[in-house]
Amino acid sequence: MKKYVQVFKLSLLSSLEYKVYFLFSILGAFLPIVIQYFMWRSIFEASEVPIVFGYTFQQMFMYTVFSAMISKIISSGIQFEISNDIKYGQFSSFLYRPASYTLYKVSSYLGGKAVYLLLSFLIIYSVLITFQIDIATSGIRLLVFASALLFSFVLNFLIYHIISSLSFWLDEIWYFYFAMGFLITLLSGGIFPLDIFGDTVSLFASFLPFKYTIFFPVNIINGRYDMYEIITGLSLQFIWIVILYMVSRICWGLGNKKYSAVGG
Amino acid sequence: MKSIIKGAKRYGAIYSIIVKNCILNELEYRTNFFMQIFASLVSLLTHFVYVIVVYRSGVNIAGLTSDHILLFTGTYFIMTAIYAFFFVNNFFAFQGHIRHGTMDMYLIKPVSLQFILSLRLINVMGIPDFIVGIGLVCVAWSRLGLETNAMQLLGYAGYIIGGGVMTYALMMLPQVLAFWFTNTSSLYNLGAQLWEANTMPMVIYNRMIQAIGTFVFPIFVVSNIAPLYVLDKLTITGLVWGICAPFLFFALVRVLFLQGLKRYTSASN
């Protein structure tokens, strides 16, 4: 465990090294929110009714803010790192190290994200206080939100871990990662709430694990789910984690057999 | 005049060789080629959902109908295609040349350094964006019942070319700053985020953002002027600024490039 804590510390220090990059990445996270804020404001102003697609303006704006923040929190970029390690042979060094490659990546990711996570929580909390969303700030709501967020992170990590194992078979895979990234963001509700696209899309998305990474936790804090729906959602998150964990173990095991240390 | 034509012909010939070589290179790795096309199509889908949402809402936003929005989105796709096809790979590599000193090998080539560094790579991801963009503009054009005469077509094409020059200038700006700051990847990312502001027409933003995005960092000039022109919604200021701004910003980048080049030290090489 000590070695992973050390990796965490090193990544934390490394993330603080590039302060300007860090600040710009925070700023960059707000730009999509600005675009959507003005778009939704125009739509709600033009609409004759206060509820559009089943959302009030405040709920839609909150959704935009939280989905942008949560996408940033749970995104890891692990697929690009793994792909590079496999392609250039750095993965070989992990085969004889007394450490798990996956746990190493998790520790490194958490260290790199620690400050970002802290700032994100502060921003989320400030938004909740400013807009007086007491429904989500009450103790139990915040607690289940935190649990859902933790599950989202694990779920998202497993999804990308499975996709990353394709690097064992394909050398040039970056564009596939980009495509999958766009698709997963869309199906997670990272751009717009999934239910605004109609019942068919909503039903289709509910059979996939992606909506439990962004759409579900955002709607907890947005106050759109009652406690029964939250418990159901948390259970489904957990079930998907178990399924994807098994799939990732199988894919990773098959990939390891295929690994040929090209470039190493 | 004769020398300008001769120079243009020479650079045209060089560029056609560059494009040919790049396409052959791309086709050599077919899986990667199709992956790029796939990634481009999925990216288009994620941007097209904005239009879907506007259509589904059934309201006119900021005085624009859904078909108007389609015209703006189609133009945005065309501009994204231009950015992706001609510039994005070159800009991505630019600061690396400064940081690692690999610009040396381009300094000795008998062509303009800025030309070769800006255009020596293409990205096939721009192709689907261009086809879909043209298709959306045609559909919107027809649904809106816009006139199809020489004035309209030339005006639209002219502002698209102006938008292309503006794209070059605005997205090259963070790269050129690498001569001073070495690592400008955060600025590059910020520029990419600002590019997304054109996903929707600029009229949805408030007056201050519109003014900044038109005159200070004219990102809206890229894909808003051409559709506003064909919709006959362009003011005289917009009409003139749409022509002048690309040249002004191109000149600014050229000056910065030449100034920055004096600071190049062949570090690490």
PDB file of N, CA and C in Angstrom, chain B residues 30 44 173-174 205 230 260:
ATOM      1  N   ARG B  30      -4.612   1.637 -43.263  1.00  0.00           N
ATOM      2  CA  ARG B  30      -6.053   1.756 -43.531  1.00  0.00           C
ATOM      3  C   ARG B  30      -6.911   1.750 -42.277  1.00  0.00           C
ATOM      4  N   LEU B  44     -19.005  14.715 -35.057  1.00  0.00           N
ATOM      5  CA  LEU B  44     -20.082  15.462 -35.725  1.00  0.00           C
ATOM      6  C   LEU B  44     -21.413  15.232 -35.020  1.00  0.00           C
ATOM      7  N   LEU B 173      -2.074  31.732 -33.284  1.00  0.00           N
ATOM      8  CA  LEU B 173      -1.614  32.689 -32.274  1.00  0.00           C
ATOM      9  C   LEU B 173      -1.011  32.014 -31.030  1.00  0.00           C
ATOM     10  N   PRO B 174      -1.716  31.058 -30.403  1.00  0.00           N
ATOM     11  CA  PRO B 174      -1.107  30.401 -29.225  1.00  0.00           C
ATOM     12  C   PRO B 174       0.176  29.647 -29.572  1.00  0.00           C
ATOM     13  N   TYR B 205     -25.619  34.825 -27.530  1.00  0.00           N
ATOM     14  CA  TYR B 205     -24.818  35.357 -26.412  1.00  0.00           C
ATOM     15  C   TYR B 205     -25.205  36.805 -26.124  1.00  0.00           C
ATOM     16  N   VAL B 230     -25.800  35.612 -46.094  1.00  0.00           N
ATOM     17  CA  VAL B 230     -26.849  35.063 -46.976  1.00  0.00           C
ATOM     18  C   VAL B 230     -28.250  35.268 -46.404  1.00  0.00           C
ATOM     19  N   GLY B 260       9.171  36.275 -33.120  1.00  0.00           N
ATOM     20  CA  GLY B 260       9.442  35.096 -32.300  1.00  0.00           C
ATOM     21  C   GLY B 260      10.613  34.292 -32.831  1.00  0.00           C
TER      22      GLY B 260
END
